[in-house]
Amino acid sequence: MDILDSLNDAQKEAVVYANGPLLILAGAGSGKTKTLTHRIAYLLTQQRVWPNEILAVTFTNKAAREMRQRLAALTNQHNTRQFMPWMGTFHGICVRILRRDGEAIGVPANFIIYDEDDRQGLIKQSMKQLSIAPDKLKPRSVSAAISNAKNDLLTPDDYAASAQYPTQQNIAKIYDLYERLRSEAGALDFDDLLIETVRLFRDASEVRQKYRQHFKHILIDEYQDTNAAQYAIVKYLVNEARNICVVGDDWQSIYSWRGADFKNILNFERDFPGAKVVKLEQNYRSTGAILEAAQKVIAKNVERTDKKLWTAAGNGAPVQIQSARDEAEEAYVVANRIAAQVSIGARRYGDFAVLYRTNAQSFAFERAFMQQKTPYQLVGGVRFYDRKEIKDVIAYLRLLYQPNDRMSFSRIANVPARGIGATSLEKFLLWQSDNGMDIITSLVNVQQTSTLTSRARNTLENLGGILRELQALVISGANPSDIIEKLLEKIGYRDYVMDGTPQAEDRNDNISVLAADAKSFATLPDFLEEVALMSSADQQNDGEKVTLMTLHAAKGLEFPVVFMVGMEDGLFPSERALEEGPRNLEEERRLCYVGMTRAREELYLSYAQSRAQFGLRTYNQPSRFLDDMGVELFALPTSSKNAAVYDEFDELVMNYDIGDRVRSLQFGDGEVVDIDGLAVSVKFNNGTTKKLNIEYARLEKL
């Protein structure tokens, strides 16, 4: 088989280019992996380059395995690690180099590698030695800050020199001690694998020269995702022949939050004068309509290379925009559209993907799919009711409702951190079981026991006072949402989750979604019952499933049908991007482009006119990205049948009679069986009866 037979003209040009720097700008779905693999095969078979003289870097072990497999098939070689020994991730390559030559800069050959748990453990130890309380500065936040510093090649001294605020100054102290303790342990963390390799090549000229001469060709995949340390490694390794080939797409650079700098690919021609540039512009994935809309979005970016994607597959179905009244209707419409296509045999569940900007958005779709009995899988995330922050809040609520719930109490006794250790907790629960009082009453009266230290008694008593106050709200029949918000305020839970890590905002959004959802229930018991049913809902574990995932997690994947949801200013693009200026907005636009180009055949975009965020209902403008796509896009009208349900407040609080047939977007159709003020009990067709708050349940009379 001729290596060039299956390639288009641009791919062939990239494959056969013999010597010198080469930049392959590979648009979405243009066959970049195929091109890179065939180029390596060409070097091996036609240029007679030895496999161990080629350095081929990918960004995941999976990508490396797949590339090695394809390459072995192309060249009729056995697929073993001995074949292409220098093919792997940056971290994997760096481990091999440091094992061999790290001693030149004092890195022991037998170093151990610390994972994230190990790192946070050592950070906690450092904080303890420095008397910095973990409730003032979260170890996760410190870890993220240290990681960012290392990826930017900042030493503890560098970080300390730029630290302006007390928090940064404390992190600088922790960073310094962490580095000393880590070094004493003969350990490297994942970031060290990169920066120590940079230091090795910088400070040990003989080692640097050895590898520069060894690698005759260097190929880097996903070059737009390289950070400062990875970029430095590449620059050190390129020799006088300058046989470096990088493949990437600046239009798909979406990881600046973890240190990636897309300007590395924009500056390639500056770094390597005379570089050949090959553009892969033929798309093999998406229809013409999808590509046209996506390119209109990315065209608004100023900092980008110039490409024009095209396809031979024809225009296909028009890109469609759906307006919904709120997030519940948005999810309901998507679930119904999927169910309709599957029911007539037009599609399988596995053909569909729902992509969203934040993990918190999955909740409405999880609920809608459960109601429709649609099988789904959450990729790169945890099911809503399985998320730690949700389980924490629910545990508090269960304890308020049932103050003998030892399991819930054990979960929340030290969340947020109160200094209640395992021993103190065990002693308290032993005393509580002996005294005949429930847990909350025992907390209030904990000064009666002598088995606990004075500090532990005072801490538990304070917790008891908070829980007693919240318990009074439950007894008075307060709305579950109000109880949640009061709980979050009293225990400082939002401060607890907003710990500076990249996931902090997602966690905060999740508890806001929970609070907003609770508004539609009249009482806490009704809400807890619904939670129990939702969290234990049966899921099909076999066969086809709809995929739910964030836009970031979708990179590199493709689906026949894609729903991009939550297309609203403030959500996508995010509020932060709108506030922080053009560079952040351009990354959001690249993320939009990535999402759109995941679709092969059909693309649906939707936005909600109102959405529950941060405990409030906000009214949003459609995303500016929709305007970027052009007015000729086909817009689906919102159902007029349901419109009355969502009109002004006065029309929301409708007059109901027992026996009325109603529809809920959350629970389906049912019959009103009881009315008590603004609380209405509805028996739904699935056999469940819900007591709902009429102001927020949004019931439609049938």
XYZ file of C-alpha atoms in Angstrom:
702
model
C 0.000 0.000 0.000
C 1.353 3.400 -1.021
C 1.447 5.707 2.012
C 0.198 8.618 -0.085
C -2.726 6.896 -1.782
C -5.500 7.917 0.649
C -4.383 11.536 1.152
C -5.668 14.741 -0.406
C -3.256 17.191 -2.034
C -2.673 19.320 1.089
C -2.123 16.245 3.250
C 0.372 14.871 0.711
C 2.240 18.180 0.703
C 2.594 18.022 4.489
C 3.661 14.371 4.473
C 6.426 14.603 1.841
C 8.000 17.889 2.955
C 11.502 16.654 3.677
C 13.600 19.024 5.747
C 13.172 22.191 7.764
C 10.416 23.573 9.996
C 6.859 22.693 9.052
C 3.619 24.120 10.431
C 0.479 22.128 9.641
C -2.613 24.202 10.342
C -5.261 21.521 10.588
C -8.875 22.692 10.701
C -11.511 20.750 12.626
C -12.223 17.364 11.046
C -9.480 17.770 8.430
C -7.585 14.563 9.212
C -4.674 15.943 11.229
C -3.955 12.670 13.054
C -3.970 10.818 9.750
C -1.587 13.357 8.251
C 0.791 13.235 11.213
C 0.811 9.438 11.230
C 1.438 9.224 7.500
C 4.249 11.774 7.772
C 6.025 9.614 10.356
C 5.462 6.553 8.152
C 6.964 8.456 5.211
C 10.030 9.399 7.282
C 10.499 5.752 8.266
C 9.972 4.141 4.865
C 11.072 6.767 2.351
C 13.549 8.952 4.248
C 15.040 5.960 6.083
C 14.951 7.659 9.474
C 15.389 5.224 12.391
C 12.318 4.957 14.680
C 14.342 5.861 17.800
C 15.523 9.085 16.094
C 11.980 10.440 15.874
C 10.428 12.281 18.802
C 6.630 12.283 18.430
C 4.679 14.038 21.176
C 0.942 13.742 21.782
C -1.182 15.176 24.577
C -2.755 11.966 25.867
C -1.579 8.394 26.300
C -4.650 7.285 24.379
C -3.638 9.397 21.378
C -0.115 7.971 21.546
C -1.424 4.393 21.629
C -3.749 5.000 18.682
C -1.016 6.671 16.653
C 1.460 3.853 17.330
C -1.197 1.318 16.319
C -1.957 3.124 13.044
C 1.737 3.555 12.317
C 2.517 -0.105 12.890
C -0.224 -1.059 10.416
C 1.050 1.423 7.825
C 4.646 0.204 8.056
C 3.992 -3.512 8.682
C 5.708 -3.394 12.083
C 4.837 -5.095 15.346
C 2.938 -2.732 17.635
C 5.214 -2.773 20.690
C 6.720 -0.056 22.867
C 10.080 -0.862 21.298
C 8.630 0.386 18.023
C 8.746 4.201 18.157
C 10.254 4.332 21.661
C 10.112 8.145 21.779
C 6.405 8.445 21.036
C 4.298 9.609 23.987
C 3.126 12.546 26.055
C 5.348 15.398 27.207
C 5.246 14.016 30.755
C 6.091 10.468 29.654
C 9.018 11.638 27.511
C 10.328 13.817 30.336
C 10.263 10.913 32.809
C 12.526 8.892 30.487
C 14.943 11.786 30.003
C 15.165 12.549 33.728
C 15.658 8.888 34.658
C 18.588 8.749 32.257
C 20.217 12.117 32.778
C 18.511 13.999 35.612
C 21.444 13.415 37.973
C 23.347 16.060 35.991
C 21.228 18.648 37.847
C 20.770 16.707 41.069
C 17.562 14.801 40.216
C 18.013 11.233 41.514
C 17.398 8.467 38.999
C 15.093 6.719 41.487
C 12.780 9.708 41.988
C 9.163 8.969 42.809
C 6.245 10.769 41.175
C 3.663 12.543 43.342
C 0.084 12.621 42.073
C -2.400 15.344 43.025
C -3.393 13.644 46.288
C 0.260 13.340 47.277
C 0.844 16.983 46.459
C -2.097 18.196 48.502
C -0.964 16.019 51.393
C 2.473 17.639 51.354
C 0.883 21.082 51.035
C -1.201 20.379 54.149
C 1.960 19.321 55.965
C 3.683 22.539 54.876
C 0.716 24.633 55.995
C 0.744 22.938 59.388
C 4.439 23.694 59.838
C 3.809 27.315 58.872
C 0.712 27.561 61.143
C -1.543 28.486 58.197
C -5.044 27.188 58.901
C -6.672 25.105 56.104
C -10.003 26.860 56.667
C -8.325 30.174 55.765
C -6.493 28.915 52.702
C -7.643 25.774 50.930
C -4.945 23.204 50.043
C -6.659 22.729 46.661
C -6.287 26.447 45.932
C -2.626 26.366 46.942
C -2.042 23.328 44.716
C -3.639 25.072 41.720
C -1.538 28.198 42.324
C 1.700 26.184 42.595
C 0.834 24.267 39.431
C 0.198 27.488 37.490
C 3.458 28.948 38.785
C 5.436 25.881 37.701
C 3.829 25.797 34.258
C 4.887 29.430 33.864
C 8.419 28.438 34.997
C 8.198 30.552 38.180
C 10.364 29.461 41.115
C 9.263 30.086 44.722
C 11.491 33.183 44.717
C 9.890 34.406 41.471
C 6.428 33.866 42.911
C 7.308 35.611 46.187
C 8.695 38.620 44.309
C 5.372 39.188 42.528
C 3.092 38.386 45.504
C 1.081 41.513 46.322
C -1.686 40.319 48.634
C -1.589 38.397 51.933
C -3.052 35.272 50.292
C -0.376 35.308 47.580
C 2.332 35.922 50.186
C 1.144 32.906 52.187
C 1.089 30.769 49.043
C 4.663 31.882 48.345
C 5.754 30.659 51.807
C 3.937 27.329 51.318
C 5.411 26.934 47.817
C 8.933 27.424 49.166
C 8.526 24.909 52.005
C 6.665 22.454 49.753
C 9.571 22.476 47.316
C 12.109 21.826 50.090
C 10.084 18.933 51.556
C 9.415 17.455 48.115
C 13.093 17.580 47.220
C 14.084 15.952 50.522
C 11.646 13.111 49.759
C 13.272 12.477 46.377
C 9.969 13.171 44.643
C 8.771 15.089 41.594
C 5.192 16.144 40.996
C 3.694 16.139 37.498
C 4.628 19.768 36.869
C 8.200 19.081 37.996
C 8.599 16.515 35.228
C 8.388 19.412 32.773
C 10.268 22.133 34.629
C 13.121 19.871 35.717
C 13.555 18.826 32.092
C 13.676 22.499 31.137
C 16.300 23.068 33.840
C 18.259 20.024 32.641
C 18.434 21.310 29.069
C 19.187 24.848 30.242
C 21.935 24.045 32.737
C 23.514 20.836 31.402
C 24.776 21.748 27.931
C 26.288 18.306 27.252
C 22.948 16.605 27.972
C 21.082 19.129 25.831
C 23.488 18.599 22.960
C 23.167 14.820 23.235
C 19.392 14.912 22.750
C 19.565 17.636 20.092
C 21.789 15.402 18.025
C 19.845 12.245 18.804
C 16.445 13.443 17.566
C 16.616 13.883 13.787
C 12.907 14.779 13.535
C 10.548 16.251 16.122
C 6.760 16.155 15.656
C 4.342 17.794 18.091
C 0.567 17.255 17.997
C -1.935 19.816 19.382
C 0.744 22.484 19.406
C -1.798 25.184 20.252
C -2.185 23.556 23.695
C 1.481 23.780 24.732
C 2.339 25.762 27.840
C 5.497 27.754 28.637
C 7.450 24.745 29.930
C 6.520 22.505 26.974
C 7.384 25.290 24.554
C 10.803 25.701 26.202
C 11.509 21.949 25.917
C 10.726 22.001 22.200
C 12.954 25.043 21.605
C 15.881 23.384 23.430
C 15.594 20.164 21.409
C 15.478 21.594 17.889
C 18.944 21.266 16.298
C 20.619 23.055 13.386
C 18.688 21.021 10.820
C 15.449 22.455 12.288
C 13.438 19.364 11.395
C 10.459 20.231 13.536
C 6.865 19.643 12.475
C 3.995 20.951 14.590
C 0.336 20.228 14.001
C -2.491 22.191 15.481
C -5.356 24.592 15.113
C -5.313 27.913 16.915
C -9.088 28.071 16.320
C -9.422 25.190 18.795
C -7.225 26.561 21.581
C -9.500 26.456 24.661
C -7.215 25.621 27.587
C -5.626 28.928 28.651
C -6.995 28.298 32.166
C -4.526 25.441 32.537
C -1.550 27.264 31.085
C -1.882 26.641 27.342
C -0.760 29.543 25.150
C -2.175 29.498 21.625
C 0.321 32.202 20.635
C 2.944 29.443 20.480
C 1.389 28.314 17.213
C 0.782 31.887 15.999
C 4.491 32.666 16.587
C 5.860 29.508 14.951
C 6.957 31.312 11.782
C 8.665 33.973 13.921
C 10.463 31.312 15.959
C 11.494 29.352 12.866
C 12.045 31.749 9.959
C 11.398 30.256 6.549
C 8.998 27.634 7.928
C 6.711 25.964 5.451
C 3.008 26.330 6.237
C 0.461 23.786 5.007
C -3.226 24.337 5.633
C -5.578 21.362 5.898
C -8.894 22.944 4.960
C -10.982 20.079 3.617
C -13.330 18.938 6.357
C -14.425 15.283 6.423
C -16.783 15.563 9.401
C -19.440 18.251 9.116
C -21.927 19.495 6.530
C -21.467 22.762 4.666
C -24.172 24.513 6.708
C -22.465 23.643 9.993
C -19.033 24.716 8.730
C -20.349 28.012 7.386
C -22.015 28.921 10.676
C -18.939 27.902 12.695
C -16.595 29.923 10.508
C -18.754 33.018 10.826
C -18.303 32.749 14.594
C -14.518 32.311 14.549
C -14.117 35.030 11.895
C -14.934 37.602 14.598
C -11.658 36.790 16.377
C -8.746 39.117 15.680
C -5.907 36.863 16.939
C -6.109 33.897 14.581
C -4.655 32.314 11.501
C -6.575 32.486 8.254
C -8.229 29.298 7.004
C -11.308 28.491 4.964
C -12.797 25.094 5.734
C -14.847 23.393 3.044
C -16.498 20.041 2.494
C -17.435 17.921 -0.466
C -20.389 16.491 1.488
C -22.910 19.187 0.498
C -24.799 21.744 2.576
C -26.966 19.376 4.610
C -29.690 20.396 7.068
C -29.773 24.044 8.202
C -28.418 24.941 11.614
C -31.427 25.582 13.858
C -31.913 27.923 16.810
C -34.511 27.168 19.492
C -35.737 29.736 21.990
C -37.126 28.387 25.285
C -38.864 30.149 28.154
C -36.528 28.699 30.805
C -34.021 25.899 31.415
C -36.792 23.356 32.116
C -38.485 23.982 28.771
C -35.111 23.956 27.014
C -34.377 20.480 28.399
C -37.945 19.307 27.734
C -37.756 20.324 24.065
C -34.390 18.605 23.575
C -35.576 15.413 25.293
C -38.753 15.359 23.192
C -36.877 15.926 19.939
C -34.522 13.036 20.726
C -37.382 10.749 21.774
C -39.309 11.548 18.586
C -36.392 10.723 16.289
C -35.614 7.492 18.125
C -39.266 6.385 18.220
C -39.581 6.458 14.412
C -36.239 4.730 13.916
C -34.534 7.764 12.379
C -31.784 7.864 15.014
C -30.305 5.901 17.909
C -29.748 7.399 21.345
C -25.993 7.185 20.812
C -26.246 9.588 17.859
C -27.011 12.538 20.134
C -24.828 14.760 22.288
C -25.892 17.663 24.502
C -23.064 20.160 25.063
C -23.128 22.908 27.695
C -20.780 25.551 29.122
C -20.973 24.576 32.814
C -21.554 21.294 34.630
C -24.466 22.808 36.563
C -26.511 22.883 33.337
C -26.651 19.091 33.236
C -29.291 19.016 35.980
C -32.238 20.126 33.851
C -31.340 17.578 31.181
C -30.793 14.756 33.662
C -34.260 15.443 35.028
C -35.874 15.634 31.580
C -34.178 12.428 30.417
C -35.219 10.585 33.569
C -38.801 11.698 33.046
C -38.675 10.532 29.427
C -36.844 7.331 30.423
C -34.111 8.319 27.985
C -30.794 6.546 28.668
C -27.896 8.971 29.042
C -24.268 9.090 30.111
C -22.465 11.960 31.763
C -18.961 12.239 30.306
C -16.200 13.956 32.241
C -18.505 14.757 35.113
C -20.460 13.323 37.998
C -24.228 12.945 38.023
C -25.830 15.964 39.633
C -27.014 14.303 42.836
C -23.709 12.445 43.174
C -21.638 15.647 43.317
C -20.008 16.279 46.675
C -21.468 19.746 47.193
C -24.984 18.482 46.457
C -24.583 15.511 48.787
C -23.329 17.870 51.519
C -26.344 20.201 51.294
C -28.787 17.291 51.081
C -27.180 15.716 54.168
C -27.806 18.940 56.112
C -31.434 19.011 54.945
C -31.995 15.365 55.875
C -30.609 15.994 59.332
C -32.931 18.985 59.805
C -35.904 16.861 58.773
C -34.819 13.733 60.638
C -32.481 14.740 63.520
C -31.652 11.100 64.305
C -29.935 10.640 60.936
C -26.432 9.645 62.089
C -25.200 9.002 58.544
C -26.020 12.547 57.413
C -24.552 14.034 60.580
C -21.295 12.101 60.155
C -20.996 13.531 56.654
C -21.476 17.175 57.619
C -20.005 17.325 61.140
C -16.760 18.729 59.750
C -18.034 20.275 56.514
C -16.971 23.040 56.253
C -13.922 22.278 58.403
C -14.593 22.928 62.109
C -11.738 21.021 63.668
C -13.941 18.072 64.652
C -11.694 15.042 64.358
C -12.710 11.403 64.017
C -12.109 10.743 67.715
C -14.286 13.661 68.865
C -17.019 12.654 66.466
C -16.982 9.067 67.735
C -17.132 10.208 71.379
C -20.034 12.566 70.646
C -22.071 9.918 68.822
C -21.458 7.428 71.665
C -22.693 9.976 74.209
C -25.670 10.881 71.993
C -26.765 7.257 71.652
C -26.646 6.868 75.468
C -28.509 10.056 76.414
C -31.746 9.397 74.520
C -31.725 12.791 72.763
C -31.696 13.296 68.991
C -28.534 14.631 67.364
C -29.548 18.299 67.158
C -30.765 18.349 70.779
C -27.551 16.606 71.834
C -25.498 19.247 70.035
C -27.357 22.020 71.818
C -26.737 20.273 75.152
C -23.241 18.996 74.460
C -21.757 20.873 77.426
C -23.294 18.140 79.610
C -20.710 15.587 78.519
C -17.221 15.372 80.001
C -15.784 13.025 77.383
C -14.977 15.837 74.951
C -12.462 18.661 75.147
C -13.727 22.133 75.879
C -12.863 23.219 72.336
C -14.792 20.317 70.782
C -17.831 20.996 73.003
C -17.902 24.680 72.051
C -17.603 23.882 68.340
C -20.376 21.284 68.450
C -22.599 23.552 70.540
C -22.234 26.327 67.968
C -23.196 23.887 65.198
C -26.195 22.798 67.252
C -27.374 26.411 67.573
C -27.259 26.856 63.794
C -29.114 23.596 63.160
C -31.761 24.428 65.784
C -32.427 27.775 64.086
C -32.745 26.089 60.703
C -34.917 23.353 62.171
C -37.388 26.032 63.267
C -37.735 27.079 59.605
C -38.549 23.484 58.635
C -41.178 23.208 61.380
C -42.763 26.501 60.290
C -43.233 25.133 56.744
C -40.747 27.467 55.045
C -40.035 26.908 51.360
C -37.150 24.441 50.851
C -35.268 26.999 48.756
C -35.349 29.541 51.589
C -34.071 26.872 54.002
C -31.188 26.050 51.659
C -30.185 29.682 51.225
C -30.286 30.275 54.985
C -28.246 27.110 55.529
C -25.600 28.194 53.018
C -25.343 31.570 54.721
C -25.156 30.235 58.295
C -22.452 27.636 57.671
C -20.507 29.681 55.101
C -20.800 26.953 52.500
C -20.420 29.187 49.436
C -17.135 30.502 50.857
C -16.131 26.896 51.432
C -16.659 25.832 47.812
C -15.207 29.045 46.330
C -11.674 27.923 47.108
C -9.879 29.328 44.084
C -9.668 26.062 42.163
C -10.844 25.850 38.534
C -13.876 23.827 39.692
C -14.994 26.336 42.312
C -17.483 28.231 40.160
C -19.021 24.992 38.918
C -19.595 23.850 42.509
C -21.143 27.197 43.410
C -23.389 27.017 40.336
C -24.494 23.515 41.300
C -25.766 24.513 44.741
C -27.516 27.511 43.166
C -29.276 25.157 40.767
C -30.332 22.969 43.702
C -31.731 25.978 45.577
C -33.603 27.186 42.490
C -35.104 23.759 41.858
C -36.289 23.538 45.460
C -38.499 26.624 44.988
C -41.160 24.660 43.122
C -41.770 22.343 46.116
C -44.133 23.395 48.885
C -42.356 21.636 51.761
C -38.981 20.154 52.608
C -40.309 16.573 52.851
C -41.665 16.818 49.291
C -38.358 18.100 48.038
C -36.350 15.408 49.845
C -38.626 12.726 48.452
C -38.023 13.979 44.936
C -34.264 14.067 45.544
C -34.296 10.493 46.797
C -36.195 9.294 43.740
C -33.964 11.240 41.357
C -30.689 10.144 42.922
C -31.689 6.493 42.916
C -33.387 6.484 39.512
C -32.686 3.395 37.455
C -30.301 3.920 34.595
C -29.916 1.566 31.689
C -26.384 0.270 31.677
C -26.420 -1.308 28.284
C -27.085 -0.169 24.758
C -27.144 3.296 23.273
C -27.109 6.454 25.411
C -27.365 10.172 24.839
C -24.089 11.869 25.763
C -24.105 14.828 28.167
C -20.843 16.763 28.485
C -19.230 20.174 28.748
C -17.931 21.900 25.654
C -14.364 21.518 26.943
C -14.786 17.758 27.354
C -16.134 17.436 23.800
C -12.899 18.487 22.098
C -11.652 15.756 19.779
C -15.038 13.987 19.629
C -17.830 13.982 17.055
C -21.520 13.053 16.921
C -24.175 12.867 14.183
C -26.434 15.295 16.086
C -25.318 17.975 18.546
C -27.433 20.185 20.802
C -25.520 23.217 22.083
C -27.605 24.578 24.926
C -27.516 27.637 27.176
C -26.533 29.994 24.352
C -26.967 33.160 26.402
C -24.766 36.132 27.167
C -23.454 35.721 30.694
C -23.488 31.948 30.393
C -21.882 31.441 27.002
C -19.912 33.598 26.617
C -19.414 33.548 30.364
C -19.883 36.604 32.535
C -16.185 36.488 33.397
C -15.180 36.560 29.728
C -17.447 39.539 29.104
C -15.910 41.378 32.055
C -12.251 40.524 31.495
C -11.845 41.722 27.964
C -11.213 40.705 24.355
C -8.695 37.903 24.920
C -11.076 35.959 27.177
C -13.978 36.587 24.818
C -11.931 35.263 21.910
C -11.258 32.033 23.817
C -15.013 31.672 24.463
C -15.586 32.140 20.744
C -13.023 29.414 19.989
C -14.881 27.172 22.427
C -18.107 27.863 20.547
C -16.376 26.914 17.301
C -15.130 23.661 18.863
C -18.651 22.779 20.016
C -20.261 23.487 16.652
C -17.715 21.433 14.731
C -18.433 18.336 16.859
C -21.634 17.932 14.786
C -21.518 15.798 11.667
C -25.059 16.089 10.291
C -27.334 18.213 12.471
C -26.673 21.116 14.826
C -29.258 22.661 17.150
C -28.558 25.699 19.307
C -30.861 26.803 22.107
C -31.172 29.568 24.658
C -33.499 30.225 27.578
C -35.182 33.582 28.051
C -34.851 33.146 31.802
C -32.609 30.900 33.870
C -32.091 30.167 37.549
C -28.545 31.256 38.452
C -26.963 31.904 41.829
C -30.292 31.411 43.560
C -32.026 34.025 41.404
C -34.003 33.919 38.179
C -32.238 35.999 35.576
C -33.526 37.198 32.217
C -30.939 36.806 29.522
C -30.099 38.040 26.079
C -29.350 35.447 23.409
C -25.632 34.797 23.022
C -23.805 37.246 20.780
C -22.369 34.159 19.088
C -25.799 33.499 17.588
C -25.686 36.926 15.947
C -22.212 36.109 14.632
C -23.666 33.154 12.739
C -25.955 35.311 10.608
C -29.664 36.071 10.490
C -30.333 33.549 7.746
C -30.249 30.698 10.236
C -33.595 29.006 10.679
C -35.143 29.799 14.053
C -37.733 27.512 15.598
C -40.551 29.430 17.277
C -41.383 28.780 20.921
C -44.618 26.858 21.346
C -47.512 29.289 21.748
C -49.411 26.552 23.550
C -47.053 26.774 26.509
C -46.522 30.530 26.371
C -49.376 31.389 28.727
C -47.745 29.398 31.456
C -44.744 31.716 31.488
C -46.369 35.136 31.184
C -46.377 37.714 33.956
C -46.508 36.768 37.623
C -50.252 37.404 37.884
C -50.873 34.769 35.252
C -48.499 32.317 36.888
C -50.656 32.175 40.015
C -53.706 30.789 38.280
C -56.923 29.583 39.833
C -57.008 25.833 40.114
C -59.786 23.487 41.130
C -59.570 19.936 42.377
C -59.911 17.664 39.373
C -58.181 20.041 36.919
C -55.821 18.385 34.457
C -52.410 20.099 34.403
C -48.993 19.705 32.795
C -45.596 20.182 34.428
C -42.388 20.348 32.415
C -40.686 18.566 35.295
C -43.134 15.766 36.008
C -45.470 15.449 33.010
C -49.304 15.412 33.023
C -51.446 14.949 36.101
C -54.565 15.852 38.060
C -54.978 18.367 40.909
C -56.019 16.400 44.017
C -55.609 18.999 46.790
C -55.163 22.779 47.190
C -53.808 24.514 50.294
C -53.106 28.214 49.681
C -50.207 28.391 47.220
C -49.509 24.681 47.661
C -51.163 22.391 45.161
C -50.944 18.581 45.222
C -50.895 16.894 41.820
C -51.185 13.184 41.094
C -49.150 12.600 37.959
C -49.705 9.923 35.339
C -46.647 8.004 36.519
C -48.412 7.380 39.844
C -46.449 9.870 41.979
C -48.102 12.711 43.891
C -46.196 15.981 44.333
C -46.990 18.924 46.591
C -45.834 21.956 44.612
C -45.429 25.674 45.146
C -47.774 27.234 42.598
C -45.621 30.350 42.206
C -42.713 28.359 40.815
C -44.088 25.032 39.623
C -45.336 26.570 36.371
C -48.259 24.303 35.757
C -50.166 24.514 32.498
C -53.910 23.854 32.544
C -54.932 21.275 29.954
